[in-house]
Coordinates of C-alpha atoms and ligand atoms in Angstrom, one line a residue:
Chain A
X17 CA -31.9 23.7 -20.4
X18 CA -35.6 23.7 -21.2
X19 CA -37.0 22.2 -18.0
X20 CA -35.4 22.4 -14.6
X21 CA -38.0 20.2 -13.0
X22 CA -37.7 17.6 -15.7
X23 CA -40.5 16.1 -17.8
X24 CA -39.1 12.6 -17.4
X25 CA -37.1 12.6 -20.6
X26 CA -34.5 15.1 -19.5
X27 CA -34.4 14.5 -15.7
X28 CA -30.8 13.6 -14.9
X29 CA -31.9 11.4 -12.0
X30 CA -34.3 9.5 -14.2
X31 CA -31.6 9.0 -16.8
X32 CA -29.1 7.8 -14.3
X33 CA -31.7 5.5 -12.7
X34 CA -32.4 3.9 -16.1
X35 CA -28.7 3.5 -16.6
X36 CA -28.3 1.9 -13.2
X37 CA -31.2 -0.5 -13.9
X38 CA -29.6 -1.5 -17.2
X39 CA -26.4 -2.1 -15.3
X40 CA -28.2 -4.3 -12.8
X41 CA -29.7 -6.4 -15.5
X42 CA -26.3 -6.9 -17.0
X43 CA -24.8 -7.9 -13.7
X44 CA -27.6 -10.4 -13.1
X45 CA -27.2 -12.0 -16.6
X46 CA -23.4 -12.3 -15.9
X47 CA -24.2 -14.2 -12.7
X48 CA -26.7 -16.3 -14.5
X49 CA -24.1 -17.3 -17.1
X50 CA -21.7 -18.3 -14.4
X51 CA -24.3 -20.7 -13.0
X52 CA -25.5 -21.9 -16.3
X53 CA -22.2 -23.1 -17.7
X54 CA -21.5 -26.0 -15.3
X55 CA -25.1 -27.0 -15.4
X56 CA -25.0 -27.1 -19.2
X57 CA -21.9 -29.3 -19.2
X58 CA -23.5 -31.7 -16.8
X59 CA -26.6 -31.8 -18.9
X60 CA -24.7 -32.5 -22.1
X61 CA -22.7 -35.2 -20.2
X62 CA -26.0 -36.7 -19.0
X63 CA -27.5 -36.8 -22.5
X64 CA -24.3 -38.1 -24.1
X65 CA -23.9 -41.0 -21.7
X66 CA -27.6 -41.9 -21.8
X67 CA -27.7 -41.9 -25.6
X68 CA -24.5 -43.9 -25.8
X69 CA -22.4 -41.2 -27.4
X70 CA -20.1 -41.5 -24.4
X71 CA -19.2 -45.0 -23.2
X72 CA -21.3 -45.4 -20.0
X73 CA -18.6 -47.6 -18.4
X74 CA -16.1 -44.7 -18.5
X75 CA -18.5 -41.9 -18.2
X76 CA -21.5 -42.8 -16.0
X77 CA -24.2 -40.2 -16.3
X78 CA -24.1 -37.4 -13.6
X79 CA -27.5 -38.6 -12.2
X80 CA -25.9 -42.0 -11.5
X81 CA -23.0 -40.3 -9.8
X82 CA -25.3 -38.3 -7.6
X83 CA -27.1 -41.4 -6.5
X84 CA -23.8 -43.1 -5.8
X85 CA -22.8 -40.0 -3.8
X86 CA -25.9 -40.4 -1.6
X87 CA -25.2 -44.2 -1.1
X88 CA -21.7 -43.4 0.0
X89 CA -22.8 -40.5 2.1
X90 CA -25.4 -42.6 4.0
X91 CA -23.0 -45.5 4.8
X92 CA -20.7 -42.9 6.4
X93 CA -17.5 -43.9 4.7
X94 CA -17.5 -40.8 2.5
X95 CA -17.3 -38.5 5.5
X96 CA -14.3 -40.1 7.0
X97 CA -12.5 -39.7 3.6
X98 CA -13.7 -36.1 3.2
X99 CA -12.9 -35.0 6.8
X100 CA -9.4 -36.7 6.7
X101 CA -8.6 -34.9 3.5
X102 CA -10.0 -31.5 4.7
X103 CA -7.9 -31.8 7.9
X104 CA -4.7 -32.5 5.9
X105 CA -5.5 -29.7 3.5
X106 CA -6.1 -27.2 6.3
X107 CA -3.1 -28.2 8.3
X108 CA -0.8 -28.4 5.3
X109 CA -2.1 -25.1 4.0
X110 CA -1.4 -23.3 7.3
X111 CA 2.0 -25.0 7.7
X112 CA 2.9 -23.7 4.2
X113 CA 1.3 -20.3 4.4
X114 CA 2.6 -19.1 7.8
X115 CA 6.3 -19.7 7.2
X116 CA 5.8 -18.5 3.6
X117 CA 4.5 -15.2 4.8
X118 CA 7.0 -14.7 7.6
X119 CA 10.0 -15.6 5.4
X120 CA 8.6 -13.6 2.5
X121 CA 8.3 -10.5 4.6
X122 CA 11.8 -10.9 6.0
X123 CA 13.2 -11.4 2.5
X124 CA 11.2 -8.4 1.2
X125 CA 12.3 -6.1 4.0
X126 CA 15.9 -7.1 4.4
X127 CA 18.0 -7.2 1.2
X128 CA 20.8 -9.4 2.7
X129 CA 18.2 -12.0 3.8
X130 CA 16.6 -11.8 0.4
X131 CA 19.9 -12.4 -1.5
X132 CA 20.8 -15.2 0.8
X133 CA 17.5 -17.1 0.6
X134 CA 16.5 -16.4 -3.0
X135 CA 18.8 -18.9 -4.6
X136 CA 17.7 -21.6 -2.2
X137 CA 14.0 -20.9 -3.0
X138 CA 14.7 -20.8 -6.7
X139 CA 16.7 -24.1 -6.6
X140 CA 14.1 -25.9 -4.6
X141 CA 11.0 -24.5 -6.3
X142 CA 11.2 -26.6 -9.6
X143 CA 11.3 -29.9 -7.6
X144 CA 7.8 -31.2 -7.3
X145 CA 7.1 -31.9 -3.7
X146 CA 5.3 -35.0 -4.9
X147 CA 8.6 -36.4 -6.2
X148 CA 9.9 -36.1 -2.7
X149 CA 7.0 -38.1 -1.3
X150 CA 8.9 -41.3 -0.9
X151 CA 11.5 -39.5 1.2
X152 CA 8.9 -37.7 3.1
X153 CA 7.1 -41.0 3.9
X154 CA 10.4 -42.5 5.1
X155 CA 10.8 -39.6 7.4
X156 CA 7.2 -38.9 8.5
X157 CA 5.5 -42.3 8.0
X158 CA 2.4 -43.1 6.0
X159 CA 0.0 -41.2 8.3
X160 CA -1.4 -37.7 8.2
X161 CA 1.8 -35.9 8.8
X162 CA 3.6 -36.9 5.7
X163 CA 0.6 -35.6 3.6
X164 CA 0.6 -32.4 5.6
X165 CA 4.3 -31.9 5.0
X166 CA 3.8 -32.6 1.3
X167 CA 1.0 -30.0 1.0
X168 CA 3.0 -27.4 3.1
X169 CA 6.0 -27.9 0.8
X170 CA 4.1 -27.1 -2.3
X171 CA 2.0 -24.3 -0.8
X172 CA 5.1 -22.5 0.6
X173 CA 6.6 -21.5 -2.7
X174 CA 3.9 -19.4 -4.4
X175 CA 3.2 -17.8 -1.0
X176 CA 6.8 -16.9 -0.3
X177 CA 7.4 -15.5 -3.9
X178 CA 4.3 -13.4 -3.9
X179 CA 5.0 -12.1 -0.4
X180 CA 8.4 -10.9 -1.5
X181 CA 6.9 -9.3 -4.6
X182 CA 4.3 -7.7 -2.4
X183 CA 6.8 -6.1 -0.1
X184 CA 8.9 -4.9 -3.0
X185 CA 5.7 -3.4 -4.6
X186 CA 5.3 -1.0 -1.6
X187 CA 6.0 2.5 -2.7
X188 CA 9.3 3.9 -1.5
X189 CA 7.6 7.0 -0.1
X190 CA 5.7 4.9 2.4
X191 CA 8.9 3.3 3.6
X192 CA 10.3 6.9 3.9
X193 CA 7.3 8.0 5.9
X194 CA 7.7 5.1 8.3
X195 CA 11.4 5.8 8.7
X196 CA 10.9 9.5 9.1
X197 CA 8.3 8.9 11.8
X198 CA 10.6 6.6 13.7
X199 CA 9.0 3.2 13.0
X200 CA 10.7 0.4 14.9
X201 CA 11.6 -2.9 13.1
X202 CA 8.6 -4.5 14.6
X203 CA 6.3 -1.7 13.4
X204 CA 7.9 -1.8 10.0
X205 CA 7.1 -5.5 9.9
X206 CA 3.5 -5.3 11.1
X207 CA 2.3 -1.9 10.1
X208 CA 4.0 -1.4 6.8
X209 CA 5.4 -4.5 5.2
X210 CA 2.5 -6.9 6.1
X211 CA -0.4 -4.7 5.1
X212 CA 1.5 -3.2 2.2
X213 CA 2.3 -6.7 0.8
X214 CA -1.2 -8.1 1.6
X215 CA -2.9 -7.6 -1.8
X216 CA -0.1 -9.4 -3.8
X217 CA 0.4 -11.9 -0.9
X218 CA -3.2 -13.0 -1.1
X219 CA -2.8 -13.8 -4.8
X220 CA 0.0 -16.2 -3.8
X221 CA -2.3 -17.7 -1.1
X222 CA -5.0 -18.1 -3.6
X223 CA -2.6 -20.0 -5.8
X224 CA -1.4 -22.0 -2.8
X225 CA -4.9 -23.1 -2.1
X226 CA -5.3 -24.5 -5.6
X227 CA -1.9 -26.3 -5.3
X228 CA -2.9 -27.8 -2.0
X229 CA -5.9 -29.5 -3.6
X230 CA -3.8 -30.8 -6.5
X231 CA -1.3 -32.1 -4.1
X232 CA -3.6 -33.8 -1.6
X233 CA -5.2 -36.0 -4.3
X234 CA -1.9 -37.1 -5.7
X235 CA -0.3 -37.6 -2.3
X236 CA -3.3 -39.7 -1.1
X237 CA -3.2 -41.8 -4.3
X238 CA 0.4 -42.6 -3.8
X239 CA 0.7 -43.4 -0.1
X240 CA -2.4 -43.3 2.1
X241 CA -5.1 -45.5 3.5
X242 CA -7.8 -42.8 3.6
X243 CA -8.8 -39.5 2.1
X244 CA -10.5 -38.4 -1.1
X245 CA -7.4 -39.2 -3.2
X246 CA -7.4 -42.7 -1.7
X247 CA -11.1 -43.1 -2.6
X248 CA -10.5 -42.0 -6.2
X249 CA -7.5 -44.4 -6.5
X250 CA -9.0 -47.5 -5.0
X251 CA -12.3 -46.9 -6.9
X252 CA -10.4 -46.6 -10.1
X253 CA -8.4 -49.8 -9.4
X254 CA -11.6 -51.7 -8.7
X255 CA -13.1 -50.2 -11.8
X256 CA -15.9 -48.5 -9.7
X257 CA -15.9 -45.4 -11.9
X258 CA -19.1 -43.9 -10.3
X259 CA -17.3 -43.8 -7.0
X260 CA -14.2 -42.4 -8.6
X261 CA -16.3 -39.6 -10.1
X262 CA -17.8 -38.8 -6.7
X263 CA -14.3 -38.2 -5.5
X264 CA -13.3 -36.1 -8.4
X265 CA -16.4 -33.9 -8.2
X266 CA -15.9 -33.5 -4.5
X267 CA -12.4 -32.1 -5.1
X268 CA -13.7 -29.8 -7.8
X269 CA -16.4 -28.6 -5.4
X270 CA -14.0 -27.9 -2.6
X271 CA -11.7 -26.0 -4.9
X272 CA -14.6 -23.9 -6.0
X273 CA -15.7 -23.3 -2.4
X274 CA -12.2 -22.4 -1.1
X275 CA -11.7 -19.9 -4.0
X276 CA -15.0 -18.2 -3.1
X277 CA -14.1 -18.1 0.6
X278 CA -10.7 -16.6 -0.1
X279 CA -12.1 -14.0 -2.4
X280 CA -14.7 -13.1 0.2
X281 CA -11.9 -12.9 2.8
X282 CA -9.9 -10.7 0.4
X283 CA -12.6 -8.0 0.4
X284 CA -12.8 -8.1 4.2
X285 CA -9.1 -7.8 4.9
X286 CA -8.1 -5.4 2.2
X287 CA -10.8 -2.8 2.7
X288 CA -8.6 0.1 1.4
X289 CA -8.6 -1.1 -2.2
Chain B
X3 CA 21.2 35.5 20.0
X4 CA 22.9 32.3 18.8
X5 CA 21.0 30.2 21.3
X6 CA 17.7 30.7 19.5
X7 CA 19.1 29.1 16.3
X8 CA 17.0 26.1 15.6
X9 CA 18.5 24.5 12.5
X10 CA 22.1 25.0 11.8
X11 CA 23.6 23.6 8.6
X12 CA 27.4 23.9 8.2
X13 CA 29.2 23.3 4.9
X14 CA 27.0 20.5 3.9
X15 CA 27.9 18.7 0.6
X16 CA 26.1 15.8 -1.0
X17 CA 27.6 13.8 -3.8
X18 CA 25.8 10.9 -5.4
X19 CA 28.5 8.5 -6.5
X20 CA 27.9 6.2 -9.4
X21 CA 30.3 4.0 -11.4
X22 CA 31.1 6.4 -14.2
X23 CA 29.8 9.8 -13.2
X24 CA 29.1 11.2 -9.8
X25 CA 26.5 14.0 -9.3
X26 CA 27.1 16.8 -6.9
X27 CA 23.6 17.6 -5.6
X28 CA 24.8 20.6 -3.7
X29 CA 28.1 21.9 -2.4
X30 CA 29.1 23.7 0.8
X31 CA 25.7 24.8 1.8
X32 CA 25.5 26.7 5.1
X33 CA 22.2 27.9 6.6
X34 CA 20.8 28.9 9.9
X35 CA 17.1 28.9 10.7
X36 CA 15.8 30.7 13.8
X37 CA 13.4 29.3 16.3
X38 CA 9.8 29.8 15.0
X39 CA 11.0 31.0 11.6
X40 CA 9.3 30.0 8.4
X41 CA 11.9 29.6 5.6
X42 CA 11.2 28.8 2.0
X43 CA 13.8 27.2 -0.2
X44 CA 13.4 28.2 -3.8
X45 CA 15.6 27.2 -6.7
X46 CA 15.7 25.6 -10.1
X47 CA 14.9 21.9 -10.6
X48 CA 17.9 19.7 -9.7
X49 CA 19.6 22.2 -7.3
X50 CA 19.3 19.7 -4.5
X51 CA 16.4 21.0 -2.4
X52 CA 14.8 17.6 -1.9
X53 CA 18.1 16.1 -1.1
X54 CA 18.9 18.7 1.5
X55 CA 15.5 18.2 3.1
X56 CA 15.9 14.4 3.0
X57 CA 19.2 14.7 4.8
X58 CA 17.6 16.8 7.5
X59 CA 14.8 14.2 7.7
X60 CA 17.3 11.4 8.3
X61 CA 16.5 9.7 5.0
X62 CA 19.9 10.4 3.4
X63 CA 23.4 10.9 4.7
X64 CA 25.5 14.0 3.9
X65 CA 28.8 13.4 2.1
X66 CA 30.5 16.0 4.2
X67 CA 29.7 18.8 6.6
X68 CA 27.2 18.6 9.4
X69 CA 23.9 19.9 10.7
X70 CA 22.2 20.2 14.1
X71 CA 18.6 20.6 15.1
X72 CA 18.3 22.2 18.5
X73 CA 16.1 20.1 20.8
X74 CA 14.1 22.0 23.5
X75 CA 12.5 18.9 25.0
X76 CA 13.4 15.2 25.2
X77 CA 9.8 14.4 24.6
X78 CA 9.6 15.8 21.1
X79 CA 10.9 14.1 18.0
X80 CA 13.5 16.2 16.2
X81 CA 11.7 16.6 12.9
X82 CA 8.7 15.5 10.9
X83 CA 8.3 15.7 7.2
X84 CA 5.2 16.6 5.2
X85 CA 5.5 14.4 2.1
X86 CA 3.7 14.9 -1.2
X87 CA 0.3 13.6 -1.8
X88 CA 1.4 10.0 -2.1
X89 CA 2.9 10.1 1.4
X90 CA -0.4 9.2 2.9
X91 CA -0.4 5.5 3.7
X92 CA -3.3 3.8 1.9
X93 CA -3.9 1.0 4.3
X94 CA -4.4 3.2 7.3
X95 CA -7.6 5.2 7.8
X96 CA -7.5 9.0 8.0
X97 CA -7.4 8.9 11.7
X98 CA -4.6 6.2 11.8
X99 CA -2.6 8.2 9.3
X100 CA -2.8 11.3 11.5
X101 CA -1.9 9.3 14.6
X102 CA 0.9 7.5 12.8
X103 CA 3.9 9.3 14.3
X104 CA 2.3 9.2 17.8
X105 CA 1.7 5.5 17.4
X106 CA 5.2 4.8 16.2
X107 CA 6.4 6.5 19.4
X108 CA 4.1 4.2 21.4
X109 CA 2.6 7.1 23.4
X110 CA -0.4 6.5 25.8
X111 CA -3.6 5.6 23.9
X112 CA -5.6 8.3 25.5
X113 CA -3.1 11.0 24.6
X114 CA -2.9 9.8 21.0
X115 CA -6.7 9.9 20.7
X116 CA -6.9 13.5 22.0
X117 CA -4.0 14.8 20.0
X118 CA -5.3 13.1 16.8
X119 CA -8.8 14.6 17.4
X120 CA -7.4 18.1 17.8
X121 CA -5.6 18.0 14.5
X122 CA -8.3 16.2 12.6
X123 CA -10.6 19.1 13.7
X124 CA -8.0 21.7 12.7
X125 CA -7.8 20.4 9.2
X126 CA -11.5 19.8 9.0
X127 CA -11.3 16.0 8.5
X128 CA -13.1 14.9 11.6
X129 CA -16.1 13.6 9.8
X130 CA -13.8 11.5 7.5
X131 CA -11.7 10.0 10.2
X132 CA -12.8 6.4 9.6
X133 CA -12.4 6.5 5.8
X134 CA -9.5 5.3 3.8
X135 CA -7.4 7.8 1.8
X136 CA -8.4 6.5 -1.6
X137 CA -11.9 7.8 -0.9
X138 CA -10.7 11.3 -0.5
X139 CA -9.6 14.1 -2.8
X140 CA -6.0 15.3 -3.3
X141 CA -6.6 18.3 -1.1
X142 CA -7.9 16.2 1.7
X143 CA -5.0 13.8 1.5
X144 CA -2.6 16.7 1.8
X145 CA -4.5 17.8 4.9
X146 CA -3.9 14.4 6.4
X147 CA -0.1 14.8 5.7
X148 CA -0.1 18.2 7.4
X149 CA -2.1 17.0 10.4
X150 CA 0.1 14.0 10.8
X151 CA 3.2 16.2 10.9
X152 CA 1.8 18.7 13.3
X153 CA 0.2 16.1 15.6
X154 CA 3.6 14.6 16.0
X155 CA 4.7 17.9 17.6
X156 CA 8.3 17.8 16.3
X157 CA 11.0 20.4 17.0
X158 CA 11.0 21.4 13.3
X159 CA 8.8 20.7 10.2
X160 CA 10.1 19.8 6.8
X161 CA 7.9 20.2 3.8
X162 CA 8.8 19.3 0.2
X163 CA 6.4 21.0 -2.2
X164 CA 3.4 19.8 -0.3
X165 CA 0.9 21.7 -2.5
X166 CA 2.6 21.1 -5.9
X167 CA 0.0 18.6 -7.1
X168 CA -3.0 20.7 -6.0
X169 CA -5.2 23.0 -8.1
X170 CA -5.1 26.7 -7.5
X171 CA -8.2 26.9 -5.3
X172 CA -7.2 24.0 -3.0
X173 CA -3.7 25.3 -2.9
X174 CA -5.0 28.6 -1.6
X175 CA -7.2 27.1 1.1
X176 CA -4.4 24.8 2.3
X177 CA -1.9 27.6 2.4
X178 CA -4.2 29.5 4.7
X179 CA -4.9 26.5 6.8
X180 CA -1.2 25.8 7.1
X181 CA -0.5 29.5 8.1
X182 CA -3.2 29.4 10.7
X183 CA -2.0 26.1 12.3
X184 CA 1.6 27.4 12.1
X185 CA 0.7 30.7 13.8
X186 CA -0.8 28.7 16.7
X187 CA 2.1 26.4 17.1
X188 CA 5.0 28.7 16.1
X189 CA 6.9 25.7 14.7
X190 CA 10.2 26.2 12.8
X191 CA 9.4 25.3 9.2
X192 CA 11.7 24.6 6.2
X193 CA 9.5 24.6 3.1
X194 CA 10.4 23.8 -0.5
X195 CA 8.5 25.4 -3.3
X196 CA 8.7 26.3 -6.9
X197 CA 6.0 29.0 -6.6
X198 CA 7.4 32.5 -5.8
X199 CA 3.9 33.5 -4.8
X200 CA 3.7 30.7 -2.3
X201 CA 7.1 31.6 -0.9
X202 CA 6.2 35.3 -0.5
X203 CA 2.9 34.4 1.2
X204 CA 4.2 31.9 3.6
X205 CA 7.7 32.7 4.6
X206 CA 9.7 35.0 6.8
X207 CA 12.7 34.5 4.6
X208 CA 13.3 33.1 1.2
X209 CA 16.5 31.2 0.5
X210 CA 17.4 31.2 -3.2
X211 CA 19.5 28.4 -4.7
X212 CA 21.5 27.9 -7.9
X213 CA 22.1 24.6 -9.6
X214 CA 25.2 22.6 -10.9
X215 CA 26.3 22.4 -8.2
X216 CA 23.5 23.4 -5.9
X217 CA 24.4 26.3 -3.6
X218 CA 22.7 29.2 -1.8
X219 CA 23.1 32.4 -3.8
X220 CA 20.7 34.9 -2.0
X221 CA 18.4 35.4 0.9
X222 CA 15.4 37.6 0.8
X223 CA 13.5 38.8 3.9
X224 CA 9.8 39.0 3.6
X225 CA 8.7 41.7 6.1
X226 CA 5.0 41.7 5.3
X227 CA 3.1 41.7 8.6
X228 CA 1.0 38.7 9.5
X229 CA -1.7 37.5 9.2
X230 CA -1.1 37.9 5.5
X231 CA -3.4 37.5 2.5
X232 CA -2.5 37.0 -1.1
X233 CA -4.0 40.4 -1.9
X234 CA -1.6 42.1 0.5
X235 CA 1.4 40.2 -0.9
X236 CA 0.4 41.1 -4.5
X237 CA -0.2 44.8 -3.6
X238 CA 3.2 45.2 -1.9
X239 CA 5.4 47.1 -4.3
X240 CA 8.7 46.0 -2.7
X241 CA 7.6 42.4 -2.9
X242 CA 6.6 42.8 -6.5
X243 CA 10.2 43.8 -7.2
X244 CA 11.5 40.8 -5.3
X245 CA 9.1 38.6 -7.3
X246 CA 10.7 39.8 -10.5
X247 CA 14.2 39.5 -9.1
X248 CA 13.6 35.9 -8.1
X249 CA 11.8 35.2 -11.3
X250 CA 14.8 36.5 -13.3
X251 CA 17.2 34.4 -11.3
X252 CA 15.2 31.2 -11.9
X253 CA 14.9 32.1 -15.6
X254 CA 18.6 32.5 -15.9
X255 CA 19.3 29.3 -14.1
X256 CA 17.0 27.4 -16.5
X257 CA 18.7 29.0 -19.5
X258 CA 22.1 28.2 -18.1
X259 CA 21.3 24.5 -17.6
X260 CA 20.0 24.3 -21.2
X261 CA 23.0 26.1 -22.7
Ligands
ATP321 N1 19.2 8.9 -5.3 C1 19.9 9.6 -6.2 N2 20.9 9.0 -6.9 C2 21.6 9.8 -7.8 N3 21.4 11.1 -8.0 C3 20.4 11.7 -7.3 C4 19.6 11.0 -6.4 N4 18.7 11.9 -5.8 C5 18.9 13.0 -6.4 N5 20.0 13.0 -7.3 C6 20.5 14.0 -8.1 O1 20.8 15.1 -7.3 C7 20.4 16.4 -7.9 C8 19.5 17.1 -6.9 O2 18.3 16.4 -6.9 P1 17.0 16.9 -6.0 O3 15.9 15.9 -6.1 O4 17.5 17.2 -4.6 O5 16.7 18.3 -6.7 P2 15.5 19.3 -6.4 O6 16.1 20.6 -6.2 O7 14.6 18.8 -5.3 O8 14.7 19.3 -7.8 P3 13.2 19.5 -8.1 O9 12.9 20.9 -7.9 O10 13.0 19.0 -9.5 O11 12.4 18.6 -7.1 C9 19.8 16.0 -9.2 O12 20.8 16.2 -10.2 C10 19.5 14.6 -9.1 O13 19.6 14.0 -10.4
MG322 MG1 12.5 18.1 -5.2

């Protein structure tokens, strides 16, 4: 009231700017906390295993694991394991996600299909795909394809369920609009059901990604001659725990990376949120 | 004379059947709307206005009776509906929303672009064409809905309380915009509203309904010359009388449904 031009104290822009700066500091400290927590754990681990609080045979210090990582990396063996696993994850992931999305959309859009397929999905879902691995290996051999099928099998379920939920979450009025304006079944599928279900669908895909990593390690431990899971398993059996930890940390790293990638992708392909 | 009847509804009845009780939304409704006429449907809540419109829109089936919408051209769709605010599709941009009907009909790209542009301009959304609806106000969203329906160039337009969720000022502006677009295109419009003011301002004829079961009880001609303003409508003595008559009717209906 007193001063339109503002003497600094009452200038609304100034006040908001201060507020904004405070917000920025808060944001940055949040980011800092996110980075600090894993570092802190590694630091405590390092100290504990060096001072003997942790048994160094079972918990080698992170610094030793890092130097083992570089040894393995330079002799080239690590990359074959990593690239084999990444290939299986990518192929299995796609082989699970694509049918999951298509079948999920069909189930969401067409009630008869939904009621027909739902019981099958519900009956199969509780069976861990890993428990079927022996059968899968009989059918598809011990090579890449059996691993890919195993991953696809476990990725499929969260994707299909979330896609159906996504379609069912579309507001009825949007379906009415599409019907009123004469959308063909194809347009219904691609212009309404797919984008409308996308936000919920992506949550299922995010979940599928995590499951793919869990599955690959276990599948490679049980029946494989290469891959990160194989590396972990053989190192463990030979009591080479530093090598085993390299494998474990690689898996954790890729899980983190994929989550970030998917979240970034989410912002890109759901711009209307 | 009868060949310029655009919408003809004959003895239409709609019953919603449920296990124990069935609801008669409306019974034996007959109505004719002339080519280029603007008709407002006014009635108490639950008298079946929305249901009637949804039947005309092909979103619901009548239980008995029939209706016809006269088609002048094979090219045009029979009808397009202006839904309430939430009818704007959130994952399509403003432009894509306005082009929606044309895209669904798979018309030539160049034609769609031009037609969309014309109606974006008419409703003043040209600078917002690339935005998503959630970045816009309620009034702007409703402009999208109106532009989408008109751009589709249907034989008739159906509107279900399109301005009900808007504040007075926005409602005013949009009513005027609607009237100006309507007077250019001379479309046949069937418009539902709860506002008697709105009905008097917009329509050539008001169709008054009763509830339980829904039926048409009266028709009121609105002979005020166009273009109209709210001031003219308010100043018109005959219309003031009509206002009170409609008001009393609605009041009685509400009392009756309570009692
Ligand atoms: N899908 C439905 N299933 C069962 N009953 C319904 C359904 N749709 C509407 N009804 C019933 O039909 C009657 C008419 O409903 P309608 O929505 O057409 O009324 P309305 O005149 O549009 O009311 P309002 O002014 O409140 O919008 C109501 O009694 C309502 O409960
Ligand atoms: Mg209604």
